[in-house]
Amino acid sequence: MSYLTEATPGPARPQGTAGGGNAVVGYLGGIRDVVVLEMKQRLRSRGWYIMLGIWFVVIAIVTWLTWLAWNASMESRRSIGEPAQDAAGSMVFEVVLAFVLLFGLLVAPALSANAINGDRAGGTLAILQITLLTPGQILWGKFCAGWLAALAFLGTSAPFLIFGMLQGGLTPGHVLVSLLMLAVELAVICGLGVGISALAGRPLFSIVVTYLVVAALVVGSLISFALGSQLAQGTVLANSPVSHSVPYAPLTPDGSGPAVPVTPVEPGFTCEGPLVEQRAFRTERVAWMLALNPYVVVADAIPYPDRSGTAYYSAGLIEGISQSARTALAGPEHSYQCANGMVQPQYLRQTTPLWPLGLTLQVVLTGLLMWLGWRALRTPARGLARGTRIA
């Protein structure tokens, strides 16, 4: 009498049978097996390539329209005699970056929020659970597969970010940091989706909940910050700013060009008069809520040029988000031009970044959901919801 000894494909040996590096290699090998299986299933689908094509076309249209809008703006300035001093790169780059992050937040939940319960509904999750794969390997494999799929969408948008850099006003560091932070944010959203997918019994429910969590991070953080600011009120001593004249000189030697300041002057006023107690919002107490926003995390991590020595500057969309977050972190001292009788800078340097706090909070939330998902995947299961399919 013979017995069939061949097992379903999985790690080379059960976890814990080998010590040291072999156990780590075996664990990573199990994650690799799940990733390969997931990616093969995705690549067989024609809809996968259609989605990538639509993504590429949409980002191309956004880039083209932004470039046309910048050219029209520069033509309008030239028609009234103003010089076109700004390069197109900053505007194109920031608009494309904002749209890529928006589309990424919409696509990532769809790629990960049914990773676990989708297999459970199809009767294939139990097949994985009876192999030598551990719950952690299944969970991490599903997460890595969803993240790789999301990175494919990010990779198709990278040429447009590089195009914005080539238009001037930016450095390769802007593109590299932006792509890195976008990849990290996609990983966070994919982790949220996989964790919720392991906890929820129905794929549709987990997808809806994941989108609600993403909406809470993007919109809910703004609402929470606004309401929290109303509850965290205080006072600050401030006097009145008194403007003074700024010397101007013609742009061209013959005097035909528009006037510009001779030297950068910041801030163009002095603080005079007695200090008066003013009502202010203690935004620094609730700035952590704002830090949860993915846009704040990405915008605040990008290294912008130091504009603190210039009298006038124009901040783009993404840089404006970063400055708004830093203003909130600065608190009431930056809400008045002459707080505490001192001239407050109009531009806040990136000396105290807010993005590490926001990213840490996001990772903690993702880690909690992944841990709960790992507990839900352990076998034998103590209890299952009514109607749950096993095989």
Coordinates of C-alpha atoms in Angstrom, one line a residue:
M1 CA 0.0 0.0 0.0
S2 CA 1.5 3.3 -1.0
Y3 CA 0.7 6.8 0.2
L4 CA 0.8 10.1 -1.7
T5 CA 3.5 12.2 -0.2
E6 CA 3.6 15.2 -2.6
A7 CA 2.3 18.3 -0.9
T8 CA 0.6 21.4 -2.4
P9 CA 3.3 24.0 -3.5
G10 CA 4.5 26.0 -0.6
P11 CA 7.7 26.7 1.3
A12 CA 10.4 24.1 1.2
R13 CA 9.9 23.1 4.9
P14 CA 7.6 24.0 7.7
Q15 CA 8.5 27.2 9.6
G16 CA 10.6 26.6 12.6
T17 CA 12.3 23.4 11.4
A18 CA 15.4 25.2 10.3
G19 CA 17.3 27.8 12.3
G20 CA 18.9 31.1 11.6
G21 CA 19.0 32.3 8.0
N22 CA 17.3 29.2 6.6
A23 CA 14.1 30.0 8.5
V24 CA 14.2 33.6 7.2
V25 CA 14.8 32.3 3.6
G26 CA 11.9 29.8 4.0
Y27 CA 9.6 32.5 5.3
L28 CA 10.4 34.9 2.5
G29 CA 10.1 32.0 0.0
G30 CA 6.5 31.5 1.1
I31 CA 5.7 35.2 0.6
R32 CA 7.3 35.0 -2.8
D33 CA 5.1 32.1 -3.7
V34 CA 1.9 34.0 -2.8
V35 CA 3.1 37.1 -4.7
V36 CA 3.9 35.1 -7.8
L37 CA 0.5 33.3 -7.7
E38 CA -1.3 36.7 -7.3
M39 CA 0.6 38.5 -10.0
K40 CA 0.0 35.6 -12.5
Q41 CA -3.7 35.9 -11.9
R42 CA -3.6 39.7 -12.4
L43 CA -1.5 39.5 -15.6
R44 CA -3.8 37.0 -17.2
S45 CA -6.6 39.5 -17.0
R46 CA -7.1 41.8 -20.0
G47 CA -8.8 44.4 -17.8
W48 CA -5.4 44.9 -16.0
Y49 CA -3.8 46.3 -19.2
I50 CA -6.9 48.3 -20.1
M51 CA -6.7 50.0 -16.7
L52 CA -3.0 50.8 -17.1
G53 CA -3.8 52.3 -20.6
I54 CA -6.6 54.5 -19.3
W55 CA -4.4 55.6 -16.4
F56 CA -1.6 56.6 -18.8
V57 CA -4.0 58.5 -21.1
V58 CA -5.6 60.4 -18.3
I59 CA -2.3 61.5 -16.8
A60 CA -1.1 62.5 -20.3
I61 CA -4.2 64.6 -20.8
V62 CA -3.7 66.3 -17.4
T63 CA -0.1 67.0 -18.2
W64 CA -0.9 68.4 -21.7
L65 CA -3.7 70.7 -20.3
T66 CA -1.5 72.0 -17.6
W67 CA 1.3 72.8 -20.0
L68 CA -1.2 74.6 -22.3
A69 CA -2.6 76.5 -19.3
W70 CA 0.9 77.7 -18.3
N71 CA 1.7 78.8 -21.9
A72 CA -1.6 80.8 -22.0
S73 CA -0.8 82.4 -18.7
M74 CA 2.7 83.4 -19.9
E75 CA 1.3 84.8 -23.1
S76 CA -1.2 86.9 -21.1
R77 CA 1.6 88.3 -18.9
R78 CA 3.7 89.2 -21.9
S79 CA 0.8 91.0 -23.5
I80 CA 0.6 93.4 -20.6
G81 CA 4.3 93.9 -20.3
E82 CA 5.1 91.6 -17.4
P83 CA 8.1 89.2 -17.7
A84 CA 7.5 85.5 -17.7
Q85 CA 10.0 84.6 -14.9
D86 CA 8.6 81.3 -13.7
A87 CA 9.4 78.0 -15.4
A88 CA 6.7 75.6 -16.5
G89 CA 8.2 72.7 -14.7
S90 CA 7.0 73.6 -11.2
M91 CA 3.4 74.0 -12.3
V92 CA 3.3 70.9 -14.4
F93 CA 5.1 68.8 -11.8
E94 CA 2.8 69.8 -8.9
V95 CA -0.5 69.4 -10.8
V96 CA 0.6 66.0 -12.1
L97 CA 1.8 65.0 -8.7
A98 CA -1.6 65.9 -7.1
F99 CA -3.5 64.0 -9.7
V100 CA -1.3 60.9 -9.4
L101 CA -1.8 60.8 -5.7
L102 CA -5.5 61.3 -6.1
F103 CA -5.8 58.5 -8.7
G104 CA -3.5 56.3 -6.6
L105 CA -5.8 56.7 -3.6
L106 CA -8.7 55.6 -5.8
V107 CA -6.9 52.6 -7.4
A108 CA -5.0 51.2 -4.4
P109 CA -8.1 50.1 -2.5
A110 CA -9.6 48.4 -5.5
L111 CA -6.4 46.4 -5.9
S112 CA -6.1 45.2 -2.2
A113 CA -9.5 45.5 -0.4
N114 CA -10.7 42.1 -1.7
A115 CA -7.4 40.2 -1.6
I116 CA -8.3 37.9 1.3
N117 CA -12.1 37.7 1.4
G118 CA -12.2 37.5 -2.4
D119 CA -10.3 34.2 -2.2
R120 CA -12.5 33.2 0.7
A121 CA -15.6 33.8 -1.3
G122 CA -14.1 31.9 -4.2
G123 CA -13.2 28.9 -2.0
T124 CA -9.5 29.2 -2.7
L125 CA -8.3 30.7 0.6
A126 CA -8.7 27.4 2.4
I127 CA -6.4 25.8 -0.2
L128 CA -3.6 28.2 0.8
Q129 CA -4.3 27.7 4.5
I130 CA -3.9 23.9 4.5
T131 CA -0.4 24.2 2.9
L132 CA 2.8 24.9 4.8
L133 CA 2.1 28.7 4.4
T134 CA 1.6 30.6 7.6
P135 CA -1.1 33.3 8.1
G136 CA 1.7 35.9 8.1
Q137 CA 3.1 34.6 4.7
I138 CA -0.4 34.7 3.2
L139 CA -1.0 38.2 4.5
W140 CA 2.3 39.7 3.5
G141 CA 2.1 38.0 0.1
K142 CA -1.3 39.5 -0.6
F143 CA 0.0 42.9 0.5
C144 CA 3.2 42.8 -1.6
A145 CA 1.1 41.7 -4.7
G146 CA -1.3 44.6 -4.3
W147 CA 1.5 47.0 -3.7
L148 CA 3.4 45.8 -6.8
A149 CA 0.2 46.3 -8.8
A150 CA -0.2 49.8 -7.5
L151 CA 3.5 50.6 -8.3
A152 CA 2.9 49.6 -11.9
F153 CA 0.4 52.5 -12.1
L154 CA 2.9 54.8 -10.4
G155 CA 5.6 53.7 -12.9
T156 CA 3.4 54.7 -15.9
S157 CA 3.0 58.2 -14.4
A158 CA 6.8 58.7 -13.7
P159 CA 7.6 59.9 -17.3
F160 CA 5.2 62.8 -16.8
L161 CA 6.8 63.9 -13.5
I162 CA 10.2 63.7 -15.3
F163 CA 8.7 65.8 -18.1
G164 CA 7.7 68.5 -15.5
M165 CA 11.3 68.4 -14.2
L166 CA 12.7 68.9 -17.6
Q167 CA 10.6 72.1 -18.1
G168 CA 12.9 73.8 -15.6
G169 CA 12.7 75.0 -12.0
L170 CA 13.1 71.6 -10.4
T171 CA 15.9 69.1 -9.7
P172 CA 16.0 65.3 -9.9
G173 CA 15.7 65.2 -6.2
H174 CA 12.1 66.5 -6.4
V175 CA 11.1 63.6 -8.7
L176 CA 12.9 60.9 -6.6
V177 CA 11.5 62.1 -3.3
S178 CA 8.0 62.5 -4.8
L179 CA 8.1 59.0 -6.3
L180 CA 9.4 57.5 -3.0
M181 CA 6.7 59.2 -0.9
L182 CA 4.0 58.2 -3.4
A183 CA 5.2 54.6 -3.3
V184 CA 5.1 54.7 0.6
E185 CA 1.5 56.2 0.6
L186 CA 0.4 53.4 -1.9
A187 CA 1.9 50.9 0.5
V188 CA 0.0 52.3 3.4
I189 CA -3.3 52.2 1.5
C190 CA -2.7 48.7 0.3
G191 CA -1.9 47.6 3.8
L192 CA -5.2 49.1 5.0
G193 CA -7.1 47.3 2.3
V194 CA -5.5 43.9 2.9
G195 CA -6.0 44.2 6.7
I196 CA -9.7 45.1 6.3
S197 CA -10.1 42.4 3.7
A198 CA -8.9 39.8 6.2
L199 CA -11.4 41.1 8.8
A200 CA -14.5 41.6 6.6
G201 CA -16.6 38.7 5.5
R202 CA -17.7 40.2 2.2
P203 CA -15.5 41.7 -0.6
L204 CA -18.0 44.5 -1.3
F205 CA -18.1 45.5 2.4
S206 CA -14.3 45.5 2.7
I207 CA -13.9 47.7 -0.4
V208 CA -16.5 50.2 0.8
V209 CA -14.9 50.3 4.3
T210 CA -11.4 50.8 2.8
Y211 CA -12.7 53.7 0.6
L212 CA -14.3 55.2 3.8
V213 CA -11.0 55.0 5.6
V214 CA -9.2 56.7 2.7
A215 CA -11.8 59.4 2.7
A216 CA -11.4 59.8 6.5
L217 CA -7.6 60.3 6.0
V218 CA -8.0 62.8 3.1
V219 CA -11.2 64.7 4.0
G220 CA -11.9 63.7 7.6
S221 CA -8.5 64.9 8.7
L222 CA -9.3 68.4 7.4
I223 CA -12.7 68.4 9.1
S224 CA -11.2 67.1 12.3
F225 CA -8.5 69.7 12.2
A226 CA -11.0 72.6 11.6
L227 CA -13.3 71.5 14.4
G228 CA -10.4 70.8 16.8
S229 CA -9.0 74.3 16.1
Q230 CA -12.3 75.8 17.2
L231 CA -12.0 73.9 20.5
A232 CA -8.3 74.8 21.0
Q233 CA -8.5 78.6 21.4
G234 CA -6.1 80.9 23.2
T235 CA -4.6 84.3 23.0
V236 CA -1.4 85.9 21.8
L237 CA 0.2 89.3 22.3
A238 CA 0.7 91.3 19.1
N239 CA 1.1 94.8 17.9
S240 CA 0.4 96.5 14.6
P241 CA 2.5 96.1 11.4
V242 CA 3.6 99.4 9.7
S243 CA 4.5 99.1 6.1
H244 CA 7.5 101.0 4.7
S245 CA 8.5 101.7 1.1
V246 CA 10.5 99.3 -0.9
P247 CA 13.0 100.8 -3.4
Y248 CA 12.3 99.9 -7.0
A249 CA 14.4 100.1 -10.1
P250 CA 13.6 99.4 -13.8
L251 CA 14.1 95.9 -15.1
T252 CA 16.0 97.0 -18.2
P253 CA 18.7 99.7 -18.5
D254 CA 16.6 102.0 -20.8
G255 CA 13.8 102.0 -18.3
S256 CA 11.3 100.4 -20.6
G257 CA 10.7 97.3 -18.5
P258 CA 8.5 96.8 -15.5
A259 CA 9.8 97.8 -12.0
V260 CA 11.1 95.2 -9.6
P261 CA 12.6 95.5 -6.1
V262 CA 16.3 96.5 -6.1
T263 CA 17.0 94.0 -3.3
P264 CA 14.8 91.3 -1.8
V265 CA 13.1 92.9 1.3
E266 CA 11.3 90.8 3.8
P267 CA 8.8 91.4 5.1
G268 CA 8.3 95.1 4.0
F269 CA 6.9 96.2 7.4
T270 CA 8.0 96.8 11.0
C271 CA 6.1 96.1 14.3
E272 CA 5.1 99.2 16.2
G273 CA 2.8 100.2 19.0
P274 CA 1.8 98.5 22.3
L275 CA 1.2 94.8 22.6
V276 CA -2.5 93.9 22.7
E277 CA -3.9 90.5 23.6
Q278 CA -5.5 89.0 20.5
R279 CA -7.7 85.9 20.1
A280 CA -5.9 83.0 18.3
F281 CA -6.3 79.4 17.6
R282 CA -3.9 76.9 19.2
T283 CA -3.5 74.9 16.0
E284 CA -0.2 73.3 17.1
R285 CA -2.3 71.2 19.5
V286 CA -4.4 69.6 16.7
A287 CA -1.8 69.7 13.9
W288 CA -1.3 65.9 14.3
M289 CA -4.8 65.5 12.8
L290 CA -3.7 67.4 9.7
A291 CA -0.5 65.2 9.5
L292 CA -2.7 62.2 8.8
N293 CA -3.6 63.5 5.4
P294 CA -1.7 61.8 2.6
Y295 CA -1.4 65.0 0.7
V296 CA 0.3 66.7 3.7
V297 CA 2.7 63.8 4.1
V298 CA 3.8 63.9 0.4
A299 CA 3.9 67.7 0.1
D300 CA 5.8 68.2 3.4
A301 CA 8.5 65.6 2.5
I302 CA 9.5 67.3 -0.8
P303 CA 12.6 69.5 -0.5
Y304 CA 11.6 73.0 -1.7
P305 CA 14.1 75.9 -2.3
D306 CA 14.5 78.2 0.7
R307 CA 12.5 81.3 -0.1
S308 CA 12.8 82.9 3.4
G309 CA 15.1 85.7 2.0
T310 CA 12.7 86.8 -0.7
A311 CA 10.1 89.6 -0.5
Y312 CA 7.7 87.9 -2.9
Y313 CA 7.3 84.3 -3.9
S314 CA 4.6 82.2 -5.5
A315 CA 4.1 78.8 -4.0
G316 CA 2.5 76.1 -6.1
L317 CA -0.2 73.7 -5.1
I318 CA 1.9 71.1 -3.3
E319 CA 4.3 73.7 -1.8
G320 CA 1.2 75.6 -0.6
I321 CA 0.0 72.5 1.2
S322 CA 3.3 72.1 2.9
Q323 CA 3.4 75.8 4.0
S324 CA -0.2 75.5 5.3
A325 CA 0.7 72.5 7.4
R326 CA 3.8 74.2 8.8
T327 CA 1.7 77.3 9.6
A328 CA -0.7 75.1 11.6
L329 CA 2.3 73.5 13.4
A330 CA 3.7 76.9 14.2
G331 CA 0.6 77.8 16.2
P332 CA -0.7 81.3 17.0
E333 CA 2.7 82.9 16.9
H334 CA 2.5 82.7 13.1
S335 CA -1.2 83.7 12.8
Y336 CA -0.3 87.4 13.4
Q337 CA 2.4 89.3 11.5
C338 CA 3.6 91.0 14.7
A339 CA 3.1 88.3 17.3
N340 CA 4.9 89.0 20.5
G341 CA 6.1 92.3 19.0
M342 CA 8.5 90.6 16.5
V343 CA 8.3 90.3 12.7
Q344 CA 7.1 86.8 11.8
P345 CA 8.6 85.3 8.7
Q346 CA 6.2 85.0 5.7
Y347 CA 7.9 81.8 4.6
L348 CA 8.5 78.9 7.0
R349 CA 11.6 76.9 6.5
Q350 CA 11.5 73.1 6.5
T351 CA 13.3 72.9 9.9
T352 CA 10.5 71.0 11.7
P353 CA 8.9 68.6 9.3
L354 CA 5.4 67.4 9.9
W355 CA 5.5 64.4 7.6
P356 CA 7.3 62.0 9.9
L357 CA 4.5 62.3 12.5
G358 CA 1.8 61.8 9.8
L359 CA 3.6 58.8 8.3
T360 CA 4.1 57.2 11.7
L361 CA 0.4 57.5 12.6
Q362 CA -0.5 56.0 9.2
V363 CA 1.9 53.1 9.7
V364 CA 0.5 52.5 13.2
L365 CA -3.0 52.3 11.9
T366 CA -2.0 50.1 9.0
G367 CA 0.0 47.8 11.3
L368 CA -2.9 47.5 13.7
L369 CA -5.3 46.4 10.9
M370 CA -2.7 44.0 9.5
W371 CA -2.2 42.5 12.9
L372 CA -5.9 42.0 13.4
G373 CA -6.0 40.5 9.9
W374 CA -3.3 38.1 10.8
R375 CA -5.3 37.0 13.9
A376 CA -8.3 36.4 11.7
L377 CA -6.3 34.2 9.3
R378 CA -5.0 31.8 12.0
T379 CA -6.2 28.2 11.8
P380 CA -8.0 26.4 13.2
A381 CA -10.6 29.2 13.4
R382 CA -12.4 29.4 16.6
G383 CA -15.5 30.8 15.0
L384 CA -16.8 31.9 11.6
A385 CA -19.5 34.3 10.6
R386 CA -22.7 32.7 9.3
G387 CA -22.5 32.0 5.6
T388 CA -18.7 32.1 5.4
R389 CA -17.4 29.8 2.7
I390 CA -14.6 27.5 3.7
A391 CA -13.8 25.6 0.5

